[in-house]
Short mmCIF file of C-alpha atoms in Angstrom, two decimals:
data_model
loop_
_atom_site.label_atom_id
_atom_site.label_comp_id
_atom_site.label_asym_id
_atom_site.label_seq_id
_atom_site.Cartn_x
_atom_site.Cartn_y
_atom_site.Cartn_z
CA MET A 215 -23.66 -14.50 12.70
CA LYS A 216 -24.71 -13.80 15.73
CA ASP A 217 -24.71 -17.60 16.46
CA TYR A 218 -22.30 -19.37 14.12
CA ASN A 219 -20.26 -21.73 15.39
CA PRO A 220 -16.57 -22.70 13.50
CA ARG A 221 -15.95 -26.22 12.37
CA ILE A 222 -13.30 -27.43 13.88
CA VAL A 223 -11.42 -30.34 13.13
CA CYS A 224 -8.52 -31.07 15.38
CA PHE A 225 -5.74 -33.95 14.85
CA SER A 226 -3.92 -34.93 17.69
CA CYS A 227 -1.09 -37.25 18.44
CA LYS A 228 -1.91 -40.05 20.91
CA PHE A 229 1.41 -39.58 22.10
CA GLY A 230 1.37 -36.92 23.53
CA TRP A 231 -2.31 -36.16 24.07
CA GLY A 232 -3.60 -39.41 25.16
CA TYR A 233 -5.05 -42.68 23.43
CA LEU A 234 -8.60 -41.67 24.61
CA ASP A 235 -11.82 -42.57 23.47
CA PRO A 236 -13.58 -39.52 21.33
CA HIS A 237 -17.03 -40.68 23.16
CA LYS A 238 -15.87 -40.21 26.65
CA GLU A 239 -17.93 -37.68 28.68
CA SER A 240 -15.46 -34.64 29.57
CA LEU A 241 -14.61 -34.40 25.55
CA LYS A 242 -18.17 -33.57 24.59
CA GLY A 243 -17.93 -30.91 22.47
CA VAL A 244 -14.89 -32.09 20.11
CA ASP A 245 -17.40 -33.29 17.32
CA HIS A 246 -14.27 -33.75 14.47
CA TRP A 247 -11.77 -34.87 16.16
CA VAL A 248 -8.55 -37.50 14.61
CA PRO A 249 -6.58 -39.12 16.45
CA VAL A 250 -3.20 -40.33 15.53
CA ALA A 251 -0.65 -42.37 16.21
CA CYS A 252 2.01 -39.93 15.42
CA SER A 253 1.15 -35.87 14.09
CA GLY A 254 4.34 -36.84 11.27
CA LYS A 255 1.48 -39.40 9.70
CA ILE A 256 -0.74 -36.27 9.61
CA ASP A 257 0.01 -35.46 5.17
CA ALA A 258 -0.74 -32.03 3.80
CA THR A 259 -3.59 -34.01 2.34
CA HIS A 260 -5.71 -34.46 5.17
CA ILE A 261 -5.54 -31.02 5.39
CA LEU A 262 -6.68 -29.72 2.23
CA GLU A 263 -9.30 -32.33 2.15
CA ALA A 264 -10.53 -31.40 5.87
CA PHE A 265 -10.85 -27.49 4.64
CA ALA A 266 -11.74 -28.51 0.95
CA LYS A 267 -14.70 -30.68 2.68
CA GLY A 268 -15.94 -27.55 4.73
CA ALA A 269 -14.15 -27.38 8.14
CA ASP A 270 -13.43 -23.68 9.27
CA GLY A 271 -10.62 -24.12 11.06
CA ILE A 272 -8.08 -26.95 11.18
CA LEU A 273 -6.42 -27.30 14.99
CA ILE A 274 -3.16 -30.01 14.99
CA LEU A 275 -2.27 -31.04 18.52
CA VAL A 276 1.77 -32.65 18.24
CA CYS A 277 4.38 -33.09 21.11
CA PRO A 278 6.87 -30.66 22.61
CA GLU A 279 10.01 -30.47 20.53
CA GLY A 280 12.67 -33.13 21.45
CA ASP A 281 9.73 -35.81 23.05
CA CYS A 282 8.54 -37.58 19.56
CA HIS A 283 8.13 -40.93 20.13
CA LEU A 284 9.83 -41.72 16.24
CA GLN A 285 12.00 -38.91 16.19
CA ASP A 286 11.36 -36.01 14.66
CA GLY A 287 7.48 -35.92 13.16
CA ASN A 288 5.90 -33.69 15.59
CA PHE A 289 8.64 -31.48 13.63
CA LYS A 290 7.71 -32.41 10.38
CA THR A 291 4.38 -31.78 10.82
CA GLU A 292 5.11 -28.21 11.69
CA ALA A 293 7.30 -27.61 8.93
CA LYS A 294 4.38 -28.58 6.62
CA VAL A 295 2.06 -26.23 8.73
CA PHE A 296 4.27 -23.88 8.24
CA LEU A 297 4.01 -24.45 4.45
CA LEU A 298 0.02 -24.77 4.37
CA GLN A 299 -0.33 -20.94 6.58
CA ARG A 300 1.62 -19.32 3.25
CA ILE A 301 -0.36 -21.05 0.30
CA LEU A 302 -3.72 -20.92 2.37
CA PRO A 303 -4.26 -16.88 1.61
CA ALA A 304 -3.62 -18.32 -2.04
CA TRP A 305 -6.52 -19.93 -1.76
CA GLY A 306 -9.03 -17.32 -0.02
CA LEU A 307 -8.16 -18.97 3.48
CA ASP A 308 -6.91 -16.91 6.64
CA SER A 309 -3.77 -18.58 7.27
CA ARG A 310 -5.23 -18.12 11.24
CA ARG A 311 -7.47 -20.55 10.18
CA LEU A 312 -4.42 -23.43 10.69
CA ARG A 313 -2.70 -23.76 13.92
CA VAL A 314 -0.65 -25.91 15.36
CA ILE A 315 0.11 -26.65 19.41
CA ALA A 316 3.46 -28.27 20.85
CA ALA A 317 3.14 -29.81 24.64
CA MET A 318 1.73 -32.57 26.31
CA ASN A 319 -1.16 -33.44 28.01
CA PRO A 320 -1.61 -37.30 28.08
CA ASP A 321 -5.04 -36.96 29.38
CA GLY A 322 -6.39 -34.92 27.20
CA GLU A 323 -8.05 -32.64 29.01
CA LYS A 324 -7.46 -29.54 27.46
CA ILE A 325 -8.32 -30.50 23.91
CA PRO A 326 -11.91 -29.14 24.06
CA ALA A 327 -11.08 -26.51 25.71
CA LEU A 328 -8.54 -25.01 22.74
CA VAL A 329 -10.85 -26.17 20.35
CA ARG A 330 -13.10 -24.10 21.91
CA ASP A 331 -10.86 -21.16 22.20
CA MET A 332 -9.66 -21.32 18.35
CA ALA A 333 -13.42 -21.36 17.76
CA SER A 334 -13.62 -18.70 19.14
CA GLN A 335 -10.78 -16.93 17.21
CA ILE A 336 -11.36 -17.46 14.06
CA ALA A 337 -15.33 -16.82 14.48
CA PRO A 338 -14.58 -13.20 13.08
CA LEU A 339 -13.66 -14.68 9.94
CA GLY A 340 -17.03 -15.91 9.65
CA PRO A 341 -17.06 -19.55 7.25
CA ALA A 342 -14.53 -20.86 5.36
CA ARG A 343 -16.70 -20.04 2.29
CA LEU A 344 -14.26 -18.58 0.82
CA PHE A 345 -12.78 -19.69 -2.55
CA ALA A 346 -15.67 -16.84 -4.04
CA ASP A 347 -17.13 -15.21 -1.52
CA SER A 348 -13.40 -13.44 0.17
CA LEU A 349 -12.31 -12.37 -3.29
CA ALA A 350 -15.62 -10.32 -4.02
CA ALA A 351 -15.98 -9.21 -0.01
CA GLY A 352 -12.05 -7.53 -0.59
CA GLY A 353 -11.13 -10.30 1.79
CA GLU A 354 -7.43 -11.83 2.46
CA SER A 355 -7.16 -12.81 -0.96
CA GLY A 356 -4.48 -14.93 -3.47
CA ARG A 357 -2.80 -11.04 -4.61
CA ASP A 358 0.55 -12.31 -3.58
CA SER A 359 0.65 -13.88 -6.68
CA PHE A 360 -0.34 -11.14 -8.48
CA PRO A 361 0.63 -7.53 -8.63
CA ALA A 362 -1.14 -5.38 -6.85
CA ARG A 363 -2.60 -2.18 -7.98
CA ALA A 364 -1.07 1.30 -8.44
CA MET B 242 -5.30 -50.46 -49.35
CA ALA B 243 -6.92 -50.14 -46.53
CA GLN B 244 -8.06 -46.51 -44.75
CA LYS B 245 -5.69 -44.99 -42.33
CA PRO B 246 -6.57 -44.02 -39.13
CA LYS B 247 -8.40 -40.43 -38.96
CA VAL B 248 -6.73 -38.46 -36.37
CA ALA B 249 -6.89 -34.68 -35.18
CA ILE B 250 -4.67 -32.40 -33.22
CA THR B 251 -5.99 -29.69 -31.76
CA TRP B 252 -5.40 -26.67 -29.38
CA LEU B 253 -7.32 -25.25 -26.63
CA GLY B 254 -5.85 -22.25 -24.38
CA ALA B 255 -2.36 -23.36 -25.47
CA CYS B 256 0.82 -21.88 -26.59
CA GLY B 257 1.68 -24.24 -29.43
CA GLY B 258 4.88 -25.85 -27.41
CA CYS B 259 3.12 -29.43 -27.32
CA ASP B 260 2.86 -29.01 -31.03
CA MET B 261 6.10 -28.28 -31.67
CA ALA B 262 6.84 -31.15 -29.70
CA VAL B 263 4.94 -32.53 -32.36
CA VAL B 264 6.55 -31.07 -35.13
CA ASP B 265 9.84 -31.98 -33.23
CA LEU B 266 9.78 -35.82 -33.94
CA ASP B 267 10.81 -34.56 -36.99
CA ALA B 268 11.55 -37.31 -39.77
CA GLY B 269 9.50 -39.82 -37.87
CA LEU B 270 6.27 -37.32 -38.58
CA LEU B 271 6.56 -38.75 -41.93
CA ASP B 272 5.98 -41.74 -40.90
CA VAL B 273 3.08 -40.72 -38.91
CA ALA B 274 1.47 -38.99 -41.92
CA ASP B 275 2.50 -42.30 -43.94
CA LYS B 276 -0.15 -44.83 -40.61
CA LEU B 277 -2.41 -41.51 -40.52
CA ASP B 278 -4.29 -39.70 -41.99
CA ILE B 279 -4.79 -35.85 -40.23
CA VAL B 280 -8.11 -34.80 -40.43
CA LEU B 281 -7.53 -31.40 -38.28
CA TRP B 282 -4.05 -29.53 -37.11
CA PRO B 283 -4.57 -26.47 -36.56
CA VAL B 284 -1.11 -25.39 -36.55
CA ALA B 285 0.04 -26.88 -39.20
CA LEU B 286 -2.93 -27.97 -41.71
CA ASP B 287 -5.20 -25.94 -43.43
CA TYR B 288 -9.09 -26.56 -41.44
CA LYS B 289 -12.74 -25.87 -41.24
CA TYR B 290 -14.26 -27.08 -37.93
CA GLN B 291 -17.22 -27.42 -40.01
CA ASP B 292 -15.34 -30.58 -41.81
CA VAL B 293 -15.18 -31.81 -38.33
CA GLN B 294 -18.89 -32.03 -37.61
CA ALA B 295 -19.75 -33.35 -40.67
CA LEU B 296 -17.43 -36.71 -39.78
CA SER B 297 -19.67 -39.46 -38.58
CA ASP B 298 -19.83 -40.25 -34.17
CA CYS B 299 -16.32 -41.78 -33.21
CA SER B 300 -14.88 -41.73 -37.22
CA LEU B 301 -11.74 -40.41 -35.69
CA ALA B 302 -9.49 -43.30 -33.83
CA LEU B 303 -7.64 -40.35 -31.90
CA ALA B 304 -8.39 -37.07 -31.00
CA ILE B 305 -4.77 -35.94 -29.41
CA ILE B 306 -6.06 -32.03 -27.96
CA SER B 307 -3.58 -30.06 -26.09
CA GLY B 308 -3.69 -27.39 -23.72
CA CYS B 309 -6.52 -25.98 -20.88
CA VAL B 310 -10.33 -24.96 -21.00
CA ARG B 311 -10.56 -21.73 -21.03
CA ASN B 312 -12.83 -20.05 -22.71
CA ASP B 313 -16.67 -21.36 -24.77
CA GLU B 314 -14.58 -22.15 -27.62
CA HIS B 315 -12.50 -24.67 -26.05
CA LEU B 316 -15.42 -26.04 -24.63
CA GLU B 317 -17.16 -26.19 -27.79
CA ILE B 318 -13.76 -27.94 -29.60
CA ALA B 319 -13.45 -30.16 -27.24
CA ARG B 320 -16.81 -31.35 -26.35
CA LEU B 321 -17.32 -31.69 -30.84
CA LEU B 322 -13.58 -34.13 -30.76
CA ARG B 323 -14.19 -35.86 -27.52
CA GLN B 324 -17.66 -36.86 -29.48
CA LYS B 325 -16.14 -37.58 -32.83
CA ALA B 326 -13.28 -39.42 -31.79
CA GLY B 327 -12.98 -43.43 -30.03
CA LEU B 328 -10.09 -42.21 -27.91
CA VAL B 329 -9.07 -38.54 -26.75
CA LEU B 330 -5.66 -38.37 -25.19
CA ALA B 331 -4.68 -34.99 -23.27
CA LEU B 332 -1.38 -33.77 -24.75
CA GLY B 333 0.93 -31.56 -22.74
CA ALA B 334 0.64 -30.17 -18.93
CA CYS B 335 -1.78 -27.26 -19.68
CA ALA B 336 -4.56 -30.33 -21.29
CA CYS B 337 -3.45 -33.15 -17.97
CA PHE B 338 -3.31 -30.38 -15.04
CA GLY B 339 -4.50 -27.20 -16.04
CA GLY B 340 -0.82 -26.27 -16.39
CA THR B 341 0.55 -22.45 -15.63
CA PRO B 342 -2.77 -20.82 -17.42
CA GLY B 343 -3.93 -22.04 -14.42
CA LEU B 344 -2.41 -20.17 -12.00
CA ALA B 345 -5.29 -17.91 -12.85
CA ASN B 346 -7.46 -19.91 -10.93
CA PHE B 347 -5.54 -17.88 -7.44
CA VAL B 348 -8.04 -14.85 -8.83
CA GLY B 349 -10.74 -14.42 -10.83
CA ARG B 350 -12.25 -13.62 -14.34
CA GLN B 351 -12.90 -10.21 -13.57
CA GLU B 352 -9.47 -9.19 -11.82
CA ILE B 353 -7.42 -10.76 -14.89
CA LEU B 354 -9.45 -8.62 -17.04
CA ASP B 355 -9.10 -5.41 -14.85
CA PHE B 356 -5.50 -5.90 -14.95
CA VAL B 357 -5.21 -6.69 -18.36
CA TYR B 358 -6.63 -3.66 -20.11
CA ARG B 359 -6.73 -1.11 -17.17
CA ASP B 360 -4.09 -1.92 -14.09
CA ALA B 361 -1.12 -3.19 -15.58
CA PRO B 362 1.54 -0.39 -15.63
CA THR B 363 2.20 -0.59 -19.44
CA VAL B 364 -1.27 -0.16 -20.59
CA GLU B 365 -2.17 2.99 -21.79
CA ASN B 366 -6.71 2.04 -22.31
CA PRO B 367 -8.78 5.94 -21.49
CA GLU B 368 -11.30 5.06 -23.07
CA GLY B 369 -11.94 1.89 -21.05
CA THR B 370 -12.17 -1.12 -23.59
CA ILE B 371 -12.37 -4.24 -22.50
CA PRO B 372 -13.27 -7.87 -25.05
CA GLN B 373 -17.09 -7.85 -25.20
CA GLU B 374 -18.88 -11.27 -26.18
CA LYS B 375 -20.96 -9.08 -28.65
CA SER B 376 -20.15 -5.64 -30.10
CA LEU B 377 -21.20 -3.78 -33.59
CA VAL B 378 -19.39 -2.93 -36.19
CA ASN B 379 -20.21 -0.88 -39.22
CA GLY B 380 -23.42 -2.88 -38.78
CA HIS B 381 -22.52 -5.78 -38.52
CA GLU B 382 -22.26 -8.10 -34.93
CA LEU B 383 -18.82 -9.42 -34.14
CA THR B 384 -18.81 -12.19 -31.32
CA LEU B 385 -16.14 -13.60 -29.18
CA PRO B 386 -15.98 -16.74 -26.81
CA ALA B 387 -17.08 -16.41 -23.49
CA PHE B 388 -13.88 -15.95 -20.96
CA HIS B 389 -14.79 -18.23 -18.85
CA GLU B 390 -14.32 -17.57 -14.42
CA LYS B 391 -11.85 -20.14 -14.23
CA VAL B 392 -9.55 -22.38 -16.27
CA ARG B 393 -10.30 -26.56 -16.53
CA ALA B 394 -8.26 -30.08 -17.85
CA ILE B 395 -9.70 -31.00 -19.66
CA LYS B 396 -10.43 -33.86 -17.78
CA GLN B 397 -12.76 -31.59 -16.04
CA VAL B 398 -15.12 -31.00 -18.83
CA ILE B 399 -14.89 -34.18 -21.46
CA ASP B 400 -14.16 -38.26 -20.65
CA VAL B 401 -10.32 -37.96 -20.80
CA ASP B 402 -8.75 -41.55 -22.37
CA TYR B 403 -5.02 -41.82 -22.20
CA PHE B 404 -2.79 -38.65 -20.43
CA LEU B 405 0.57 -37.97 -21.47
CA PRO B 406 2.13 -34.73 -19.33
CA GLY B 407 4.76 -32.67 -19.95
CA CYS B 408 5.54 -28.76 -20.63
CA PRO B 409 5.94 -29.18 -23.71
CA PRO B 410 5.67 -33.84 -24.02
CA PRO B 411 8.98 -35.41 -25.03
CA PRO B 412 9.17 -36.40 -28.76
CA HIS B 413 10.07 -40.38 -27.50
CA LEU B 414 7.04 -40.39 -25.75
CA ILE B 415 4.61 -38.40 -27.81
CA SER B 416 5.77 -41.50 -30.89
CA GLN B 417 5.18 -44.07 -28.73
CA ALA B 418 2.18 -42.85 -27.17
CA ILE B 419 0.67 -43.12 -31.41
CA ASN B 420 2.41 -46.20 -31.87
CA ALA B 421 0.64 -47.82 -28.68
CA VAL B 422 -2.98 -46.30 -30.26
CA LEU B 423 -2.02 -47.70 -33.85
CA ALA B 424 -0.80 -51.03 -32.68
CA GLY B 425 -3.66 -51.44 -29.30
CA ASP B 426 -0.93 -52.10 -27.11
CA LEU B 427 -2.39 -49.50 -24.39
CA PRO B 428 -2.81 -49.11 -20.24
CA PRO B 429 -5.51 -49.42 -18.36
CA LYS B 430 -8.10 -46.22 -19.09
CA GLY B 431 -7.27 -43.15 -17.61
CA SER B 432 -3.53 -43.69 -17.61
CA ALA B 433 -0.95 -41.23 -18.26
CA LEU B 434 1.64 -42.70 -20.97
CA ALA B 435 4.42 -42.21 -19.13
CA PRO B 436 6.60 -43.68 -16.62
CA ARG B 437 5.25 -44.22 -12.90
CA ARG B 438 8.46 -43.29 -10.82
CA ALA B 439 9.44 -39.95 -9.81
CA LEU B 440 12.46 -37.91 -11.40
CA CYS B 441 15.05 -38.31 -8.10
CA ASP B 442 14.90 -42.39 -9.23
CA VAL B 443 16.44 -41.16 -12.44
CA CYS B 444 18.28 -38.25 -11.69
CA PRO B 445 21.60 -38.43 -13.53
CA ARG B 446 22.52 -36.33 -10.03
CA ASN B 447 21.73 -38.80 -8.24
CA ARG B 448 25.09 -39.64 -7.44
CA LYS B 449 26.33 -36.75 -5.44
CA LYS B 450 23.39 -37.22 -3.29
CA PRO B 451 24.41 -37.13 0.39
CA ALA B 452 23.10 -39.85 2.48
CA ARG B 453 20.77 -37.66 4.48
CA LEU B 454 18.84 -34.50 2.64
CA GLU B 455 19.31 -31.23 4.80
CA ILE B 456 18.24 -27.65 3.77
CA HIS B 457 19.43 -24.88 6.02
CA GLN B 458 18.94 -22.16 3.74
CA ILE B 459 16.61 -21.61 0.98
CA ARG B 460 18.61 -20.21 -2.33
CA GLN B 461 17.60 -19.74 -5.61
CA ILE B 462 18.76 -21.02 -9.05
CA HIS B 463 20.25 -17.37 -10.35
CA THR B 464 22.23 -16.46 -7.10
CA ILE B 465 24.27 -19.35 -6.42
CA GLU B 466 26.91 -21.20 -8.90
CA THR B 467 26.10 -25.05 -8.75
CA ASP B 468 27.91 -27.76 -9.34
CA PRO B 469 26.47 -30.08 -12.52
CA ASP B 470 26.16 -32.68 -10.90
CA TYR B 471 25.26 -32.64 -7.29
CA CYS B 472 21.80 -32.75 -6.44
CA PHE B 473 19.93 -29.36 -6.40
CA LEU B 474 18.28 -30.29 -2.82
CA GLU B 475 21.86 -30.37 -0.93
CA GLU B 476 22.23 -26.49 -1.96
CA GLY B 477 19.13 -25.19 -0.92
CA ILE B 478 17.52 -24.98 -4.49
CA LEU B 479 14.20 -26.01 -4.59
CA CYS B 480 14.02 -28.77 -7.53
CA MET B 481 9.94 -30.76 -7.39
CA GLY B 482 11.34 -34.00 -8.54
CA PRO B 483 10.68 -36.13 -5.26
CA ALA B 484 7.25 -35.53 -6.14
CA THR B 485 7.29 -35.26 -9.83
CA ARG B 486 6.92 -38.24 -12.59
CA SER B 487 9.80 -39.40 -14.25
CA GLY B 488 9.88 -39.54 -18.40
CA CYS B 489 10.75 -36.35 -19.12
CA GLY B 490 14.49 -37.09 -19.59
CA GLU B 491 15.36 -35.01 -17.71
CA THR B 492 16.13 -31.92 -20.34
CA CYS B 493 16.22 -29.50 -17.40
CA ILE B 494 18.29 -31.21 -14.42
CA ARG B 495 20.84 -31.64 -17.40
CA ASN B 496 21.02 -27.86 -18.36
CA ASN B 497 21.61 -27.39 -14.50
CA MET B 498 18.41 -25.90 -13.79
CA PRO B 499 15.99 -27.32 -11.57
CA CYS B 500 12.86 -29.68 -11.62
CA ARG B 501 9.77 -27.44 -12.01
CA GLY B 502 7.19 -30.31 -11.60
CA CYS B 503 6.06 -30.63 -14.76
CA PHE B 504 4.87 -33.88 -15.80
CA GLY B 505 2.76 -32.85 -12.25
CA PRO B 506 2.20 -36.34 -9.73
CA VAL B 507 3.46 -39.48 -9.86
CA ALA B 508 1.04 -42.11 -10.20
CA GLY B 509 -2.36 -42.74 -7.93
CA VAL B 510 -1.58 -38.74 -6.84
CA GLU B 511 -4.01 -36.81 -6.88
CA ASP B 512 -2.84 -33.19 -5.34
CA ALA B 513 1.06 -32.41 -6.50
CA GLY B 514 0.98 -29.36 -4.05
CA THR B 515 1.17 -31.28 -0.88
CA LYS B 516 3.34 -33.66 -1.66
CA HIS B 517 6.21 -31.13 -2.82
CA LEU B 518 4.81 -29.04 0.01
CA SER B 519 5.49 -32.44 2.21
CA ALA B 520 8.90 -33.49 0.87
CA LEU B 521 9.80 -30.31 1.03
CA ALA B 522 9.25 -30.35 4.76
CA SER B 523 11.04 -33.38 5.43
CA ILE B 524 14.69 -31.86 4.87
CA LEU B 525 14.37 -28.22 5.97
CA ARG B 526 16.25 -28.02 8.98
CA THR B 527 17.08 -25.37 11.71
CA GLU B 528 18.52 -25.52 14.55
CA GLN B 529 16.20 -23.88 17.12
CA TYR B 530 12.49 -25.00 16.09
CA PHE B 531 11.44 -20.67 16.00
CA ASP B 532 13.97 -20.47 13.28
CA LEU B 533 11.83 -22.95 11.15
CA ALA B 534 9.11 -20.57 10.60
CA GLN B 535 11.77 -18.10 9.24
CA LEU B 536 13.07 -20.31 6.79
CA VAL B 537 9.95 -21.05 5.41
CA GLU B 538 9.21 -17.39 4.95
CA THR B 539 12.14 -16.91 2.46
CA ILE B 540 10.31 -19.71 0.16
CA PRO B 541 9.52 -17.37 -2.29
CA ASP B 542 5.58 -17.39 -3.74
CA PRO B 543 5.14 -21.52 -2.37
CA ALA B 544 1.25 -21.57 -3.83
CA GLY B 545 3.09 -20.96 -7.40
CA LEU B 546 6.11 -23.19 -6.44
CA PHE B 547 4.14 -25.97 -6.10
CA TYR B 548 1.43 -25.73 -7.73
CA ARG B 549 3.47 -24.63 -10.80
CA PHE B 550 0.93 -26.84 -13.21
CA THR B 551 -1.74 -28.62 -11.08
CA GLN B 552 -3.73 -25.32 -9.81
CA PRO B 553 -6.62 -26.58 -11.36
CA VAL B 554 -6.43 -30.37 -10.69
CA SER B 555 -5.56 -30.12 -6.62
CA ILE B 556 -8.17 -30.48 -3.99
CA LEU B 557 -8.28 -27.38 -3.17
CA GLY B 558 -8.36 -25.96 -6.83
CA LYS B 559 -11.13 -28.46 -7.91
CA ALA B 560 -13.35 -27.50 -4.50
CA ALA B 561 -12.96 -23.42 -6.23
CA LEU B 562 -14.35 -24.81 -9.38
CA LYS B 563 -17.53 -26.49 -7.73
CA MET B 564 -18.26 -22.77 -6.82
CA HIS B 565 -18.14 -21.48 -10.33
CA PRO B 566 -20.29 -24.77 -11.95
CA LEU B 567 -19.04 -24.56 -15.68
CA ASP B 568 -23.08 -23.83 -16.94
CA LYS B 569 -23.73 -20.83 -14.70
CA GLU B 570 -20.49 -19.24 -16.58
CA ARG B 571 -22.53 -19.89 -19.99
CA PRO B 572 -25.04 -17.03 -21.50
#
């Protein structure tokens, strides 16, 4: 587990976090990066697809409150993220694997550091192959919907 | 007289509600019996699986299968009927999406057996007896079908031609489906034999829906008195109508109960839960941004709410099924 580096998928709003070229030198280290026109475009389906395809963590960068170029896309995405954070544990996925940050950085220079920061925070959770393994290991699982044992 | 088309109706992991919906065709059932030769219908007729096995392949015009695939017997019958039938119709939410039994996929086989035979408060089982696939009784070996790790929808074990969702499907859609098969008037393979639009489109409560829907507080249906003409979402009651297929006849809505989503997602949608979630996310409103997380906290069991009927066919549900290949579950 020493060399384990979690796979982080980063979605970012182009308005608040820059129209950037993912191949730019300063953005090296952000391997799975999806800039979108407005964070409101990020569907819950995209987030769960990323987990199903092997993402260990997902970082979503949205504009601060009141700064959405398209009225309230950031608010809606945050609502989706809060709802998803509540359903992920039922699938054996720790809710810390999904994070939303509401801020603004049009140069995008903070993105690599934020991704590294999230990677280091979820590294102790291990890979998200949790569907079977975490249940066996007694990790955080879907017991919310199942009566607790005496 | 020309030979009548042969039809098999059967249940796998089901409560029998879908079969009851067929019985609810009422006098229409006599018409069906006139036009069709029912060769297998465990809930209503005496039958032997050997009789079906003796038929030649594809000799059944139609196999109507309700219920999910939970054990080896379900799997075997599903495969047998696929072999013998020209068309397979998945009837009901369990057959189409896994249904409420699919919620068991949030845990595994061992946890289910432990709870049901050991840990449930009402269980008294000092000898720790749990069902075995093989047991000896008076020198005779008795067998039970193997209980799978996970629940599957029928399309996850055999090829399915048509789907008719619902818990249970309404009789008029069943009768339409049977007539469509008889007339050969069928949509492309893989279609659901139900309307394509969402329930909100046809909801009788639409009349009193405000121009802009907003939920400031999540409420439970049993805690308030609702206006029978008012949109549930406007009152803060979580109704699955925005992302659920219509065609059910709005039975729940008309009886002052919010939609639970038994008709599954609208045409073209793979994961019903994410669509319910997104629809809800777009109408949640709070004064302050940080109140949003608190508002979301007040939803009881959101995973069960959004995936009540569709867990096994959802994006993560399918990913979880891959961890338990069917072949490995079989002895």
